[in-house]
mmCIF file of C-alpha atoms in Angstrom:
data_model
loop_
_atom_site.group_PDB
_atom_site.id
_atom_site.type_symbol
_atom_site.label_atom_id
_atom_site.label_comp_id
_atom_site.label_asym_id
_atom_site.label_seq_id
_atom_site.Cartn_x
_atom_site.Cartn_y
_atom_site.Cartn_z
ATOM 1 C CA MET X 173 -2.622 -0.028 42.156
ATOM 2 C CA LYS X 174 0.035 1.259 40.053
ATOM 3 C CA LYS X 175 1.269 -2.210 39.375
ATOM 4 C CA GLN X 176 -2.085 -3.822 38.703
ATOM 5 C CA TRP X 177 -2.520 -0.899 35.963
ATOM 6 C CA MET X 178 0.829 -1.647 34.562
ATOM 7 C CA ILE X 179 -0.285 -5.436 34.412
ATOM 8 C CA MET X 180 -3.509 -4.775 32.500
ATOM 9 C CA ILE X 181 -1.818 -2.394 30.278
ATOM 10 C CA LEU X 182 0.683 -5.281 29.436
ATOM 11 C CA LEU X 183 -2.293 -7.454 28.925
ATOM 12 C CA PHE X 184 -4.041 -5.687 26.399
ATOM 13 C CA VAL X 185 -0.790 -5.037 24.481
ATOM 14 C CA LEU X 186 0.032 -8.676 24.357
ATOM 15 C CA ALA X 187 -3.625 -9.368 23.227
ATOM 16 C CA GLY X 188 -3.391 -6.873 20.470
ATOM 17 C CA CYS X 189 -0.079 -8.500 19.351
ATOM 18 C CA SER X 190 -1.497 -11.910 19.390
ATOM 19 C CA SER X 191 -4.564 -10.849 17.366
ATOM 20 C CA LYS X 192 -2.253 -9.067 14.755
ATOM 21 C CA VAL X 193 -0.343 -12.340 14.223
ATOM 22 C CA GLU X 194 -3.444 -14.248 13.623
ATOM 23 C CA SER X 195 -4.610 -11.621 10.775
ATOM 24 C CA ASN X 196 -1.311 -11.462 9.448
ATOM 25 C CA ALA X 197 -1.442 -15.418 8.963
ATOM 26 C CA THR X 198 -4.511 -14.888 6.635
ATOM 27 C CA GLN X 199 -3.525 -11.785 4.657
ATOM 28 C CA SER X 200 -2.569 -13.399 1.392
ATOM 29 C CA GLU X 201 -5.103 -16.157 1.464
ATOM 30 C CA GLY X 202 -6.604 -15.174 -1.770
ATOM 31 C CA LEU X 203 -6.032 -11.363 -1.954
ATOM 32 C CA GLU X 204 -3.621 -10.395 -4.749
ATOM 33 C CA VAL X 205 -2.499 -7.126 -6.107
ATOM 34 C CA GLU X 206 -0.320 -6.306 -9.131
ATOM 35 C CA VAL X 207 0.936 -2.929 -9.671
ATOM 36 C CA ILE X 208 2.308 -1.857 -12.967
ATOM 37 C CA SER X 209 3.160 1.698 -14.579
ATOM 38 C CA ASN X 210 2.538 3.026 -17.962
ATOM 39 C CA PRO X 211 5.135 3.720 -19.192
ATOM 40 C CA GLU X 212 7.248 1.325 -17.270
ATOM 41 C CA ASN X 213 10.106 3.620 -16.443
ATOM 42 C CA ALA X 214 8.979 7.560 -15.980
ATOM 43 C CA THR X 215 10.625 10.588 -17.682
ATOM 44 C CA LEU X 216 10.867 13.919 -15.764
ATOM 45 C CA LEU X 217 7.800 15.985 -16.145
ATOM 46 C CA GLU X 218 5.977 13.447 -18.615
ATOM 47 C CA PRO X 219 2.739 11.813 -17.247
ATOM 48 C CA VAL X 220 2.897 8.328 -16.045
ATOM 49 C CA GLU X 221 -0.099 5.841 -14.721
ATOM 50 C CA ILE X 222 0.255 3.585 -11.780
ATOM 51 C CA ILE X 223 -2.317 0.730 -12.009
ATOM 52 C CA ALA X 224 -3.242 -1.782 -9.349
ATOM 53 C CA SER X 225 -4.983 -4.910 -10.232
ATOM 54 C CA ILE X 226 -6.750 -6.513 -7.328
ATOM 55 C CA THR X 227 -8.109 -10.162 -7.174
ATOM 56 C CA HIS X 228 -9.594 -12.348 -4.543
ATOM 57 C CA SER X 229 -9.317 -15.905 -5.187
ATOM 58 C CA GLY X 230 -8.778 -15.102 -9.069
ATOM 59 C CA THR X 231 -11.784 -12.992 -9.426
ATOM 60 C CA SER X 232 -11.481 -9.203 -9.769
ATOM 61 C CA VAL X 233 -12.767 -7.554 -6.611
ATOM 62 C CA GLY X 234 -15.796 -4.967 -6.778
ATOM 63 C CA GLU X 235 -17.091 -3.168 -3.668
ATOM 64 C CA GLY X 236 -15.589 -3.448 -0.195
ATOM 65 C CA THR X 237 -11.951 -2.883 -1.023
ATOM 66 C CA ASP X 238 -9.984 -0.086 0.548
ATOM 67 C CA ILE X 239 -6.650 1.084 -1.243
ATOM 68 C CA PHE X 240 -4.272 3.916 -1.057
ATOM 69 C CA PHE X 241 -0.491 4.297 -2.476
ATOM 70 C CA GLU X 242 2.379 5.555 -0.159
ATOM 71 C CA ILE X 243 4.775 7.408 -2.334
ATOM 72 C CA ILE X 244 8.453 7.309 -1.168
ATOM 73 C CA LYS X 245 11.460 8.476 -2.695
ATOM 74 C CA LYS X 246 14.209 5.807 -2.212
ATOM 75 C CA ASP X 247 16.676 6.870 0.192
ATOM 76 C CA GLY X 248 14.658 9.909 0.693
ATOM 77 C CA PRO X 249 11.645 11.634 2.119
ATOM 78 C CA VAL X 250 7.996 10.072 2.190
ATOM 79 C CA ILE X 251 6.203 12.174 -0.633
ATOM 80 C CA GLY X 252 2.633 11.401 0.776
ATOM 81 C CA THR X 253 -0.325 9.092 0.551
ATOM 82 C CA VAL X 254 -2.948 9.026 -2.750
ATOM 83 C CA THR X 255 -5.947 7.373 -2.887
ATOM 84 C CA PRO X 256 -6.340 5.883 -6.619
ATOM 85 C CA GLU X 257 -9.233 6.114 -8.894
ATOM 86 C CA LYS X 258 -11.326 3.096 -9.481
ATOM 87 C CA VAL X 259 -11.520 2.725 -13.307
ATOM 88 C CA SER X 260 -13.242 -0.928 -13.259
ATOM 89 C CA ASP X 261 -13.778 -3.850 -10.949
ATOM 90 C CA GLY X 262 -10.431 -4.697 -9.506
ATOM 91 C CA LYS X 263 -8.457 -1.854 -11.358
ATOM 92 C CA TYR X 264 -7.396 1.394 -9.619
ATOM 93 C CA GLN X 265 -4.740 3.891 -11.119
ATOM 94 C CA ILE X 266 -3.301 7.131 -10.184
ATOM 95 C CA LYS X 267 -1.782 9.717 -12.838
ATOM 96 C CA THR X 268 1.137 11.811 -11.955
ATOM 97 C CA ILE X 269 4.187 13.700 -13.072
ATOM 98 C CA PHE X 270 7.587 13.793 -11.280
ATOM 99 C CA ASP X 271 9.439 16.746 -11.382
ATOM 100 C CA GLU X 272 12.926 15.063 -9.656
ATOM 101 C CA GLU X 273 14.671 12.052 -11.274
ATOM 102 C CA GLY X 274 15.455 9.323 -8.670
ATOM 103 C CA THR X 275 13.847 5.858 -7.685
ATOM 104 C CA TYR X 276 10.453 5.637 -6.378
ATOM 105 C CA GLU X 277 8.618 3.489 -4.443
ATOM 106 C CA PHE X 278 4.840 2.850 -4.376
ATOM 107 C CA ILE X 279 3.711 0.709 -1.520
ATOM 108 C CA SER X 280 -0.050 -0.199 -2.079
ATOM 109 C CA HIS X 281 -1.923 -0.873 0.903
ATOM 110 C CA VAL X 282 -4.922 -2.934 -0.267
ATOM 111 C CA THR X 283 -7.506 -4.266 2.505
ATOM 112 C CA LEU X 284 -10.424 -6.529 1.801
ATOM 113 C CA GLY X 285 -12.383 -7.650 4.728
ATOM 114 C CA PRO X 286 -9.955 -9.045 7.393
ATOM 115 C CA GLU X 287 -7.286 -9.428 4.547
ATOM 116 C CA HIS X 288 -4.259 -6.804 3.903
ATOM 117 C CA VAL X 289 -1.344 -6.901 1.613
ATOM 118 C CA MET X 290 1.298 -4.169 0.882
ATOM 119 C CA PRO X 291 3.156 -4.977 -2.313
ATOM 120 C CA VAL X 292 5.860 -2.425 -3.164
ATOM 121 C CA TYR X 293 6.229 -1.505 -6.723
ATOM 122 C CA GLU X 294 9.676 0.569 -7.681
ATOM 123 C CA MET X 295 9.901 3.003 -10.534
ATOM 124 C CA LYS X 296 12.679 5.075 -11.990
ATOM 125 C CA VAL X 297 12.532 8.476 -13.098
ATOM 126 C CA SER X 298 15.175 9.799 -15.233
ATOM 127 C CA PRO X 299 15.620 13.019 -17.319
#
């Protein structure tokens, strides 16, 4: 009986892996994300905007987009996740201030229907 359960669990795991492979194959078939910052490199204790521009097949996306930023200090801890504010169709932004210098990575997790992309944007924060 134990062996049958283990086989069933193994089959479910394998089925899950194969469906992930199929969805990964379509993840960039039209969904594009460009991330920029204003200013390009941040200064300690000065405001900065991180902006994600999202298009699908060349057209700015409206409703149905799920997006959040994962913020990581490079060679350091994960700072956390932030859901950006929608400023217009296809444009999302966060505003923040850094209190530590270093290099930070912003991983934007963007999902539209079955497609998912995770571009990484890197920014230096200096005194």
